[in-house]
CSV table of C-alpha atoms and ligand atoms in Angstrom, one decimal:
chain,number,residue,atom,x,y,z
A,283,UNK,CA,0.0,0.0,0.0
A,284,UNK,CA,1.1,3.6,-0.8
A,285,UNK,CA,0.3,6.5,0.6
A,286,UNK,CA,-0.2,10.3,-0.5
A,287,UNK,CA,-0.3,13.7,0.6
A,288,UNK,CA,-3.9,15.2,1.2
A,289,UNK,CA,-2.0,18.5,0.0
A,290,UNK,CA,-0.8,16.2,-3.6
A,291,UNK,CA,2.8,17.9,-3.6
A,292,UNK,CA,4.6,15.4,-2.0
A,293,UNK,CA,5.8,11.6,-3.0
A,294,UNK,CA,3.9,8.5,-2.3
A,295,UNK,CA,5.2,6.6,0.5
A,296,UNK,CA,5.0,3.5,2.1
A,297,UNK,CA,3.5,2.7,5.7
A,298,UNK,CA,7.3,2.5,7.3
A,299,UNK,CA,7.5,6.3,5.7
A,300,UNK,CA,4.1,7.8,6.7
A,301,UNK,CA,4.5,6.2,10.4
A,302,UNK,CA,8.0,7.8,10.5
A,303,UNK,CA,7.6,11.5,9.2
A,304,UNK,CA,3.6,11.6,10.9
A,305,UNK,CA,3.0,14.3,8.3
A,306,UNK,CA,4.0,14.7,4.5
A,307,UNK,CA,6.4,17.3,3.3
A,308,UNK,CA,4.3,19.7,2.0
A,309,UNK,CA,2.5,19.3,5.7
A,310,UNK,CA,-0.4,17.0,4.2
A,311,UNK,CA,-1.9,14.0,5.9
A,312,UNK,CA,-1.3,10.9,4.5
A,313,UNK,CA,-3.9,8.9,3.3
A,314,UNK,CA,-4.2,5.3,1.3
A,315,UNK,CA,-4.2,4.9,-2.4
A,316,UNK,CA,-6.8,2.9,-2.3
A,317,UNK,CA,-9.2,1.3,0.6
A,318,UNK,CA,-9.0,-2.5,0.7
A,319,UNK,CA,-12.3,-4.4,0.2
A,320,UNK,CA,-12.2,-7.0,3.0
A,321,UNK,CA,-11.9,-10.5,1.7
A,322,UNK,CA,-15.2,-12.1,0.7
A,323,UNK,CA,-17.3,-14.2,3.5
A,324,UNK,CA,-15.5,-12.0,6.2
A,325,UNK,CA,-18.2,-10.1,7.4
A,326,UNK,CA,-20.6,-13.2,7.4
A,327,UNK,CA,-18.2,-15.4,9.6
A,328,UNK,CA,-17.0,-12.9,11.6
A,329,UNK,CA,-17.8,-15.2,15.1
A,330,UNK,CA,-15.1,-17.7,13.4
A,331,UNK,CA,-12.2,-15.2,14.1
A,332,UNK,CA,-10.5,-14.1,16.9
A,333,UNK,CA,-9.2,-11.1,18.0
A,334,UNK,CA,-5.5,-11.2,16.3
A,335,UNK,CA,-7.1,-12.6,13.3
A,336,UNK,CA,-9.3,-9.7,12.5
A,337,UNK,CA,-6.8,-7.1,13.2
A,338,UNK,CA,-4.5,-9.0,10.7
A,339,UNK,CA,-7.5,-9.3,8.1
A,340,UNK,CA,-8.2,-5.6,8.8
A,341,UNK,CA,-4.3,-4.4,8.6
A,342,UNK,CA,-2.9,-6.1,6.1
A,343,UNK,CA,-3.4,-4.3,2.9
A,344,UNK,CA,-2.3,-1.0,4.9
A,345,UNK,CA,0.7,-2.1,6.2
A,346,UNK,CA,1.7,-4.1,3.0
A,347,UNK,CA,5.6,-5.2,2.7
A,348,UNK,CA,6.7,-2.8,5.7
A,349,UNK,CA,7.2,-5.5,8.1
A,350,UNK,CA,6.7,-9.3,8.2
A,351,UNK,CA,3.3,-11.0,8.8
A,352,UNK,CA,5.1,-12.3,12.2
A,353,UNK,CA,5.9,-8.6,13.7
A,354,UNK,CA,2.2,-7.5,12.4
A,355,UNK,CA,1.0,-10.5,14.5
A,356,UNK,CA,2.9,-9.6,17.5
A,357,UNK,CA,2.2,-6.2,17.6
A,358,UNK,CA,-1.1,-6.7,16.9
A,359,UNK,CA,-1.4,-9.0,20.1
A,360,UNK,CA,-0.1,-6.8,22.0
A,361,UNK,CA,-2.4,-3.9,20.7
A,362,UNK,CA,-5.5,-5.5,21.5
A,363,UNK,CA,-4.5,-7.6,25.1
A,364,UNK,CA,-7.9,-6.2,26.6
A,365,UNK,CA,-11.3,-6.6,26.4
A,366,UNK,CA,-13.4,-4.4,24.1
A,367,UNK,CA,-17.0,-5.2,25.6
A,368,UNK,CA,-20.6,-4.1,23.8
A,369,UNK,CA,-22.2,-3.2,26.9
A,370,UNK,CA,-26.4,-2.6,27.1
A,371,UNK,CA,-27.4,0.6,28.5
A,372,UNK,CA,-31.1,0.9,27.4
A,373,UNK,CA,-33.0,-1.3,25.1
A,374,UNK,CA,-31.6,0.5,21.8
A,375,UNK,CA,-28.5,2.4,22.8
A,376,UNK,CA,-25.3,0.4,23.9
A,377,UNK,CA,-22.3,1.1,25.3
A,378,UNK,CA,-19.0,0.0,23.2
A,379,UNK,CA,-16.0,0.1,26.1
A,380,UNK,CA,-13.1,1.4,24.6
A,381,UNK,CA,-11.6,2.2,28.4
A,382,UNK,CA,-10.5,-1.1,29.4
A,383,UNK,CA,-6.5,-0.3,28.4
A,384,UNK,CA,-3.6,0.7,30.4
A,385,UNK,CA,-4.5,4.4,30.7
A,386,UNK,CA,-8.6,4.0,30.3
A,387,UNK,CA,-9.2,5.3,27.1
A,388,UNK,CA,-9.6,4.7,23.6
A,389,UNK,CA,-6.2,6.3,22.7
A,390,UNK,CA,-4.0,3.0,24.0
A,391,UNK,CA,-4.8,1.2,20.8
A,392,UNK,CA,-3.5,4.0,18.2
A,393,UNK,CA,-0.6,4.4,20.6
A,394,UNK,CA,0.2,1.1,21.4
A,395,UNK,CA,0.0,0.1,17.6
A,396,UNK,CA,2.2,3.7,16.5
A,397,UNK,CA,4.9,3.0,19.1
A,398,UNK,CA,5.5,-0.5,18.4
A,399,UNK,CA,5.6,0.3,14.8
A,400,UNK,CA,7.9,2.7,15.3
A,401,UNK,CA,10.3,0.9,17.6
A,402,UNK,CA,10.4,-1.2,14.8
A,403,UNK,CA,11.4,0.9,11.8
A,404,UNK,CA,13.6,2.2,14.0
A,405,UNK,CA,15.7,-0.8,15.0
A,406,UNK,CA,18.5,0.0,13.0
A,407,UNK,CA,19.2,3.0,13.9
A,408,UNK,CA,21.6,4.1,16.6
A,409,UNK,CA,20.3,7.4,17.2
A,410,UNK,CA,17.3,7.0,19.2
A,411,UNK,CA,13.9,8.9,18.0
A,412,UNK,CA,12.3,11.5,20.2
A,413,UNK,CA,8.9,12.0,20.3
A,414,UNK,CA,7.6,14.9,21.3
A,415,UNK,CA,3.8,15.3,21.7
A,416,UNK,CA,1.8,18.3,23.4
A,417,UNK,CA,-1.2,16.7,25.8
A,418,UNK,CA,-4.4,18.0,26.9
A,419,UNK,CA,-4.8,14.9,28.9
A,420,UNK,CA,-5.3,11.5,27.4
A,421,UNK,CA,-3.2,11.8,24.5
A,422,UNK,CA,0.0,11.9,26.5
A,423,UNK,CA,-0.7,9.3,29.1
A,424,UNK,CA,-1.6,6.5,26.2
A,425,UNK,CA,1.6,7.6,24.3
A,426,UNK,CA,3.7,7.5,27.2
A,427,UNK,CA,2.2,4.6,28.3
A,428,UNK,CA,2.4,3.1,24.8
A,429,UNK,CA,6.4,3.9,23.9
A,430,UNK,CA,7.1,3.0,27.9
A,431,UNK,CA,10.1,0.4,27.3
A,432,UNK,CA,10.1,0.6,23.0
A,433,UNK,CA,14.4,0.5,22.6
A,434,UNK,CA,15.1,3.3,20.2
A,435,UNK,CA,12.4,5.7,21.2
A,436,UNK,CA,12.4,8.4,23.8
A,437,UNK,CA,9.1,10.4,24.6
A,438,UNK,CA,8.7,13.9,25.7
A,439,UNK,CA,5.7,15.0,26.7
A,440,UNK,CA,4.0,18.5,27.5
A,441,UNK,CA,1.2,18.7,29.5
A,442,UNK,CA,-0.7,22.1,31.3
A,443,UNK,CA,0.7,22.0,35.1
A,444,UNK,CA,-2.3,21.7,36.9
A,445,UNK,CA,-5.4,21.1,33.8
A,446,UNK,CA,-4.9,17.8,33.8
A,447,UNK,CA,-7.1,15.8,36.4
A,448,UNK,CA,-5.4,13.6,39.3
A,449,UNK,CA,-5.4,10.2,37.5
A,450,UNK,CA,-3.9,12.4,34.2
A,451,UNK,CA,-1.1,13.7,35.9
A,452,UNK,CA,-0.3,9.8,37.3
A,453,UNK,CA,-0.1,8.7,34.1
A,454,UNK,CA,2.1,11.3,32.7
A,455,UNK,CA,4.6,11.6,35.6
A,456,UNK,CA,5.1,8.3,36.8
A,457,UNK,CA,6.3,6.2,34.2
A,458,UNK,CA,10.3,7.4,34.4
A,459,UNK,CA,12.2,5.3,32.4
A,460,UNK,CA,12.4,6.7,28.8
A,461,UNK,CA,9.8,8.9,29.4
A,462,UNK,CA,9.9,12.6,30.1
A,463,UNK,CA,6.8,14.7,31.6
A,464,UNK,CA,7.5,18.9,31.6
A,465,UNK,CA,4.6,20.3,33.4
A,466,UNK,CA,4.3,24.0,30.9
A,467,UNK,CA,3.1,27.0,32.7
A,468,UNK,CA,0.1,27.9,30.7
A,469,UNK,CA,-2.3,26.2,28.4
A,470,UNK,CA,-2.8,23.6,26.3
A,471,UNK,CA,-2.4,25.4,23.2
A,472,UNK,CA,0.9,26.9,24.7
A,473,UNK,CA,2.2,23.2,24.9
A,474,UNK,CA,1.3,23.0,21.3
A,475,UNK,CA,2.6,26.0,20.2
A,476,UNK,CA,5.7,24.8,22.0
A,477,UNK,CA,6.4,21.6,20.0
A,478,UNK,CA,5.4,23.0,17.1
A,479,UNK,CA,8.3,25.5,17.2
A,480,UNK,CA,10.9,23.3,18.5
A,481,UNK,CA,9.9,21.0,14.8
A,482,UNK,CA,11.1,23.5,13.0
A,483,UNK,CA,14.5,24.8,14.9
A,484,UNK,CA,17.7,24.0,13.0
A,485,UNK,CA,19.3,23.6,16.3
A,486,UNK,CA,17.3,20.9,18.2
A,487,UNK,CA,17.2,18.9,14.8
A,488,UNK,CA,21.0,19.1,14.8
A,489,UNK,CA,20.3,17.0,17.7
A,490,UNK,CA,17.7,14.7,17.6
A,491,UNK,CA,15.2,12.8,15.2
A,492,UNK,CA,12.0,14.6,16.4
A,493,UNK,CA,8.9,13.0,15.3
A,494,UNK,CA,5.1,13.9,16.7
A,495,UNK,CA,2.8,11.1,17.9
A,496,UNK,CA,-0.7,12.8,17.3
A,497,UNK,CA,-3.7,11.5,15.6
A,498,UNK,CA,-2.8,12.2,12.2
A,499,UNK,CA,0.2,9.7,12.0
A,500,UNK,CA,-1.2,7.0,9.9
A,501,UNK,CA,-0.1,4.4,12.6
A,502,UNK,CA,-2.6,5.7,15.0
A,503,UNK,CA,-5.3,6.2,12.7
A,504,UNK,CA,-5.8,2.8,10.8
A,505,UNK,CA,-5.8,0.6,14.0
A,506,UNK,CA,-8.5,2.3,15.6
A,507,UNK,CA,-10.7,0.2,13.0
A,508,UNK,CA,-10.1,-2.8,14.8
A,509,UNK,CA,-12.8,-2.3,17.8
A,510,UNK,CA,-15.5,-1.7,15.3
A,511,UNK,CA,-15.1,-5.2,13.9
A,512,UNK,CA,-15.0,-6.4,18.0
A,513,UNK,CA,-18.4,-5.0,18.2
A,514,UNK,CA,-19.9,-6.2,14.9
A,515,UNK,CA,-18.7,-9.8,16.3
A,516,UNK,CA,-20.9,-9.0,19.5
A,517,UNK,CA,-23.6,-6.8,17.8
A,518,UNK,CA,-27.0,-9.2,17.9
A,519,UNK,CA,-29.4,-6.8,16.2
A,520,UNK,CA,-30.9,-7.8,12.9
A,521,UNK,CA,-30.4,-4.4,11.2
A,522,UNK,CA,-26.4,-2.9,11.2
A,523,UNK,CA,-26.2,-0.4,14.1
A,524,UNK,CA,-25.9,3.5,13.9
A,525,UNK,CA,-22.6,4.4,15.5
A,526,UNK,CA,-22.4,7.7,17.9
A,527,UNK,CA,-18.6,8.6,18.0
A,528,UNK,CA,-17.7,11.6,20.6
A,529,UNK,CA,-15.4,13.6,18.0
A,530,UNK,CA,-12.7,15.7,18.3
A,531,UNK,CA,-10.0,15.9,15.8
A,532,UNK,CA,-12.5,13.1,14.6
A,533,UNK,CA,-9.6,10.9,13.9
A,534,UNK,CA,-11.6,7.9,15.6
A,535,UNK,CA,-15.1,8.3,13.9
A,536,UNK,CA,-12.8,8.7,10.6
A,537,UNK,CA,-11.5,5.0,11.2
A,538,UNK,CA,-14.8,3.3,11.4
A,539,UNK,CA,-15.9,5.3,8.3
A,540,UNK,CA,-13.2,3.7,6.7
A,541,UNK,CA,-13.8,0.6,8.0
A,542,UNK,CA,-17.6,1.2,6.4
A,543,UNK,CA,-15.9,1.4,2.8
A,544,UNK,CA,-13.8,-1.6,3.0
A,545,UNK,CA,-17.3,-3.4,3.7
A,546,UNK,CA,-18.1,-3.3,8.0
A,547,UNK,CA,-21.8,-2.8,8.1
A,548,UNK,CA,-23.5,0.7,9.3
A,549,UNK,CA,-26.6,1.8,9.1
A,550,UNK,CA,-25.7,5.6,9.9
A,551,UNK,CA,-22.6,7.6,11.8
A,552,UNK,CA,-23.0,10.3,14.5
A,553,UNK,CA,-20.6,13.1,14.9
A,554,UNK,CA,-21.4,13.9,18.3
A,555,UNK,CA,-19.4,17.6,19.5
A,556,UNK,CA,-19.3,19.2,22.5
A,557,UNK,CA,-19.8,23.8,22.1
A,558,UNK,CA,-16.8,23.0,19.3
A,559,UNK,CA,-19.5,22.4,16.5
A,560,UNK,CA,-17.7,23.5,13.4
A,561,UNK,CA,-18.7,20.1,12.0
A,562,UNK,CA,-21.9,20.4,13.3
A,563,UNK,CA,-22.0,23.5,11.2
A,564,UNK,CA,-21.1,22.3,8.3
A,565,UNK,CA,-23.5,19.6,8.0
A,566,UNK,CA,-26.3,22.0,8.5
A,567,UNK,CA,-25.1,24.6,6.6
A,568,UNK,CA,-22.7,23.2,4.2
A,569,UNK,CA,-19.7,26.0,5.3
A,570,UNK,CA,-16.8,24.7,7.1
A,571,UNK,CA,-15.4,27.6,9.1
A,572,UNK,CA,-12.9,26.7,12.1
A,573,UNK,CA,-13.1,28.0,15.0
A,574,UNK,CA,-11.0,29.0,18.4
A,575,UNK,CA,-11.4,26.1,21.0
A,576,UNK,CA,-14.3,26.8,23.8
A,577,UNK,CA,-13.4,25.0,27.1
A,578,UNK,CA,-15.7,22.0,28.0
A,579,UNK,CA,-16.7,19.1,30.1
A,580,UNK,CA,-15.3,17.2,27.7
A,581,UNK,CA,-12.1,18.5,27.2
A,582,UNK,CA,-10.8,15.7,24.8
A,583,UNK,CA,-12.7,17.2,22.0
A,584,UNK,CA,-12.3,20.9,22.9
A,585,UNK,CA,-10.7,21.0,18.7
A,586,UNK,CA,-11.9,24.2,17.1
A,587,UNK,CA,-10.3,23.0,13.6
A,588,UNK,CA,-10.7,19.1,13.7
A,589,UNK,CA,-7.0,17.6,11.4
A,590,UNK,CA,-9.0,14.4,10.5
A,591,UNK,CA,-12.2,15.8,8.8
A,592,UNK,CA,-10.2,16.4,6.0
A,593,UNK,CA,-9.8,12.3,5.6
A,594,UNK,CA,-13.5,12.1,5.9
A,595,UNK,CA,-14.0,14.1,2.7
A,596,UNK,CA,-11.7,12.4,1.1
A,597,UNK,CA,-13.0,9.0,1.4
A,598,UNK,CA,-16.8,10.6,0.2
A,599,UNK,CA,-15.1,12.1,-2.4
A,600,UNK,CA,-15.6,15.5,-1.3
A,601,UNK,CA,-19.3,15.4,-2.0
A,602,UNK,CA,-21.4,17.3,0.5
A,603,UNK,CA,-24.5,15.1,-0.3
A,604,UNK,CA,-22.8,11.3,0.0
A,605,UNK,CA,-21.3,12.8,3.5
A,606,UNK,CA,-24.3,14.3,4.8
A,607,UNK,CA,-26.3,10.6,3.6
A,608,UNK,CA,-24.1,9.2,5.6
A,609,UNK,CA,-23.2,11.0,8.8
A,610,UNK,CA,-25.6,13.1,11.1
A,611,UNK,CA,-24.2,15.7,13.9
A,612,UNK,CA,-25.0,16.9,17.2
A,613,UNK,CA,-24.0,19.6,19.1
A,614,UNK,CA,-24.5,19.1,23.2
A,615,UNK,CA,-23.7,21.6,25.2
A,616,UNK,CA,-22.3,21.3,29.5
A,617,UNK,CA,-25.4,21.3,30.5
A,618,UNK,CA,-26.9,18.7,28.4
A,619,UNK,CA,-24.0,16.6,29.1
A,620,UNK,CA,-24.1,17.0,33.3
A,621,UNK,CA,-28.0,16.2,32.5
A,622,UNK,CA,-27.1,12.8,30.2
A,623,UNK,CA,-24.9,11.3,33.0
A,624,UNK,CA,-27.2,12.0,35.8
A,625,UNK,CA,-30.5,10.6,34.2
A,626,UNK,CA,-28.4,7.6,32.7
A,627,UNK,CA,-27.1,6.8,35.5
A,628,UNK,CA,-30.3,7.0,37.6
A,629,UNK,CA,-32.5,5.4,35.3
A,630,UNK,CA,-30.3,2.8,33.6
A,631,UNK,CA,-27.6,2.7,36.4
A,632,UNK,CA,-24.6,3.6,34.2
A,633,UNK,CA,-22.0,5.7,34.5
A,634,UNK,CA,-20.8,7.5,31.6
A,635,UNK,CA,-17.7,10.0,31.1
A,636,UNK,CA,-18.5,13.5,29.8
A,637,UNK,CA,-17.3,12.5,26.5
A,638,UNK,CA,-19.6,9.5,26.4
A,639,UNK,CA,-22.7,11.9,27.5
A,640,UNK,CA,-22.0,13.4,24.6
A,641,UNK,CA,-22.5,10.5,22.1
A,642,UNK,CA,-25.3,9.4,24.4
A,643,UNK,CA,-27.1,12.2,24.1
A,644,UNK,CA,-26.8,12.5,20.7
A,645,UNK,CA,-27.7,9.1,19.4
A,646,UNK,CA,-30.3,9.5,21.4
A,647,UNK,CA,-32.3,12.3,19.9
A,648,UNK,CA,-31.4,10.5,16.5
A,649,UNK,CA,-32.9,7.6,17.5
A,650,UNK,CA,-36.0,9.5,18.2
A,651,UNK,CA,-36.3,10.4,15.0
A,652,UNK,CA,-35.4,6.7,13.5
A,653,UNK,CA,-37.3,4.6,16.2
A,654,UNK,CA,-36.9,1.7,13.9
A,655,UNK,CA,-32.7,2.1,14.1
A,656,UNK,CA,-30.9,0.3,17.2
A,657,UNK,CA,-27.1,1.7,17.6
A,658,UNK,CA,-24.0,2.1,20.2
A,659,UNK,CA,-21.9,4.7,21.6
A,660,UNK,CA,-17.8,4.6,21.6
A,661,UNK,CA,-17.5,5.3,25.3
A,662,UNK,CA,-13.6,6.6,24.8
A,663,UNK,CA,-12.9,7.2,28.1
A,664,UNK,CA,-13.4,5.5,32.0
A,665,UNK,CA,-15.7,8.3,34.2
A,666,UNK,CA,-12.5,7.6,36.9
A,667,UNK,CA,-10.5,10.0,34.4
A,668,UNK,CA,-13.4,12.8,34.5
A,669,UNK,CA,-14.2,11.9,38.7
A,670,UNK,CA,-15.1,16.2,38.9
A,671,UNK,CA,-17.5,16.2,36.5
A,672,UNK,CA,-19.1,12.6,37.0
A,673,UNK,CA,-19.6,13.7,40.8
A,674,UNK,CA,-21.4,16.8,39.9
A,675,UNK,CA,-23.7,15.3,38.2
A,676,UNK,CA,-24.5,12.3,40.0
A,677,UNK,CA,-22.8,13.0,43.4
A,678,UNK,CA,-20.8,9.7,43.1
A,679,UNK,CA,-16.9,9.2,43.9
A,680,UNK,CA,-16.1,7.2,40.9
A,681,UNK,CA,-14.2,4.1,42.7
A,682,UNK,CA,-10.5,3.6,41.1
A,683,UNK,CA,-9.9,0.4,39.2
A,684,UNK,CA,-7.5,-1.6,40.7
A,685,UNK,CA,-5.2,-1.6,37.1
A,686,UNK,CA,-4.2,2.2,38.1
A,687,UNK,CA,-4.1,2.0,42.2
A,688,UNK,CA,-0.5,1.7,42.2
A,689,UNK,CA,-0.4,4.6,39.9
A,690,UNK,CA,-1.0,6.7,43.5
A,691,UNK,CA,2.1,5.1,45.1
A,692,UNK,CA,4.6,5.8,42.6
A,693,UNK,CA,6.8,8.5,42.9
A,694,UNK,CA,6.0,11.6,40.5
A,695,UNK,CA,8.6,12.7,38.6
A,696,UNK,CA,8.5,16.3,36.3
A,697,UNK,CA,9.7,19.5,35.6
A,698,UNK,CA,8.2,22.9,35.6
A,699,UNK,CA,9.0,25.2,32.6
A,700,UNK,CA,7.5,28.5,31.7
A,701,UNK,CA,5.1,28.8,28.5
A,702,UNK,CA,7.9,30.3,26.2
A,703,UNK,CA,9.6,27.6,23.7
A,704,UNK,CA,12.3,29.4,24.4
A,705,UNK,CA,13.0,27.2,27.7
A,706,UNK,CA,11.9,24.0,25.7
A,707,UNK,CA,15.0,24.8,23.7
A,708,UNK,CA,16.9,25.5,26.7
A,709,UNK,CA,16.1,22.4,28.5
A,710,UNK,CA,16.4,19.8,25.3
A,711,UNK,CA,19.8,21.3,24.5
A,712,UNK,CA,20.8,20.7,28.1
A,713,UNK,CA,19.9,17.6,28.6
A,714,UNK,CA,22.0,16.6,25.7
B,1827,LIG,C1,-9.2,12.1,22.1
B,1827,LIG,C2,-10.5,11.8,22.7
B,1827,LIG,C3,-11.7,12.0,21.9
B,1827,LIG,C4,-11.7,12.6,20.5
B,1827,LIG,O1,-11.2,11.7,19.6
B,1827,LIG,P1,-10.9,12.1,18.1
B,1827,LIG,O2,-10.3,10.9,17.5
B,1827,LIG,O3,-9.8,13.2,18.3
B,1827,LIG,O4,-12.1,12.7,17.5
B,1827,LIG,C5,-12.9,11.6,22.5
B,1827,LIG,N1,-13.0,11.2,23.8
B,1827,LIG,C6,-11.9,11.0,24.5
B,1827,LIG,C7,-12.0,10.5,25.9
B,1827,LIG,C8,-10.6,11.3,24.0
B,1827,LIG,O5,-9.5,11.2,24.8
């Protein structure tokens, strides 16, 4: 498989390529020359395969001759070595839980699959690579805990000191090792702003191999597929389900579209955003016009120019009228969301994160108007990372999962630097 620049003024590359530079050249996203069709009688004997098996069916064709089937299998294995349960929460709306990873949210399997991948291309090289990624919470935790041990790959990782919540900061501090956590004196955007510059300094890249690990690298995209397929295999309904996928930079609700085209049944796909609704826009409207990021409950999808929607196009061919046949989106405000997890957890006794309130609530006034239609949320994240929020609205202390309770007896390690990339540069050169 090949793959070309969005922005068509780059070469093709293979997967080893994208994986490695993230973006193109000419600052496009990558994107496949063509979507596989999954092999015939796939879909129809789904129950026959198991986990690995699927992912390799599924990953294949994109990875192509970049490594050997073996190395696919392993990291494949280790990608998926949790469960990925359909859960019932009402008669038509389900619950898919993508939170059972190492760092309780969806993010482990793009990160697990990108660093392992990466570790691999790399394995050759003496000079180790350095990612350096800018976190508003969950991003950094699943790439830190993704890369934690890969030989050949450091990680660096800026988060806001003190907007992260408790169980955030655990996850980004703790893990030592080849992993670096610099608590940034100011926002998240000042984090971004920060690696973004220190990309393009001539001096740091005199230094190190800097690559990003955000959702536009290919090898965090395409995996995120995979649990789509898990809950066809446990999906019982007659009719293919809608989907409800809480978006952001809608890199995951960009996956299972693409897993639509290369033959996964759905019936229809919800966008559900938070107050950032420039998607929500466009489908009404049929202008896309970004916007600067309005804080919310759901801070994971606080993304005021979403990178992935550009994919989304792509695969519809840019036609406004296949898209908008297709997909359906919903805007739900703080309030609607602290509402959502109070009455579903009261009537229906579960407990959903803020982000997962927002696909709930969404597929839920679809579903009014399509009575006939049965469908599932991607729950992305555990309520334990959200415990503020969750407890205003239901007055519950979300209880912590025994997998992280060690996280609270390990020994935090970071270091404070103010907002200005000039100290990024400062301490990287340093520390050289
Ligand atoms: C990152 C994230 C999202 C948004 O996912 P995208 O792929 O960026 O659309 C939604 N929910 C949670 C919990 C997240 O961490």
């Amino acid at each position: 498989m090949k793959y070309y620049s969005l922005n068509k003024q780059s070469p093709v590359v293979d997967f080893a390529q994208a994986t490695i530079q993230g973006q193109a050249p000419d600052k496009g996203l990558y994107f496949p020359e063509t979507i596989p069709t999954l092999p015939k009688g796939f879909i129809d004997n789904i129950h026959q395969y198991n986990k690995i098996e699927i992912g390799i069916t599924v990953m294949l064709p994109y990875i192509g001759n970049s490594m050997p089937l073996q190395q696919l299998e392993k990291i494949i294995e280790e990608t998926i070595n949790f469960p990925f349960p359909l859960i019932s929460i009402t008669p038509s709306i389900h619950a898919l839980e993508l939170f059972h990873g190492p760092t309780l949210a969806f993010k482990d399997v793009g990160a697990r699959f990108m660093s392992r991948s990466l570790g691999y291309f790399n394995r050759n090289n003496s000079k180790p690579v350095t990612v350096l990624v800018a976190t508003s919470g969950d991003t950094g935790g699943a790439v830190a805990n993704g890369f934690l041990g890969v030989q050949g790959v450091e990680v660096i990782i800026l988060f806001p000191k003190n907007k992260v919540s408790k169980v955030q900061e655990l996850q980004l501090t703790t893990q030592g090792n080849n992993i670096t956590a610099l608590e940034i004196e100011g926002n998240f955007d000042d984090c971004q702003a920060m690696v973004k510059d220190a990309f393009i300094d001539k001096d740091l890249q005199q230094h190190y191999t800097l690559t990003s690990a955000n959702s536009i690298n290919v090898a965090r995209w395409l995996p995120q597929q995979l649990y789509y397929f898990y809950a066809y295999q446990q999906w019982q309904q007659q009719l293919p389900p809608v989907i409800s996928v809480p978006s952001g930079n809608f890199g995951n609700i960009c996956a299972a579209i693409l897993a639509h085209e290369s033959g996964l049944p759905v019936q229809h796909f919800i966008a559900a955003c938070n107050s950032n609704k420039v998607v929500t826009d466009y489908l009404s409207n049929g202008v896309y016009q970004p916007q600067k990021a309005i804080p919310t409950f759901s801070n994971a999808m606080d993304v005021g120019n979403p990178s992935n929607f550009i994919r989304i196009l792509e695969i519809f061919h840019q036609s406004f009228q296949t898209l908008k046949n297709k997909i359906s989106s919903y805007s739900i405000n703080d309030d609607t969301t602290l509402q959502t997890i109070q009455e579903v957890y009261q009537q229906h006794h579960y407990l959903l994160d803020p982000h997962a309130a927002v696909a709930f609530a969404a597929i839920n006034q679809y579903l009014q108007q399509h009575p006939n239609l049965k469908g599932y949320i991607a729950a992305t994240a555990h309520p334990v990372k959200f415990p503020d929020v969750v407890k205003k609205a239901t007055q519950i202390e979300v209880p912590i999962p025994e997998s992280i309770q060690d996280l609270f007896s390990k020994p935090q390690n970071s270091t404070v630097l103010p907002a200005h990339f000039s100290a990024l540069k400062e301490f990287l050169l340093n520390r050289k």
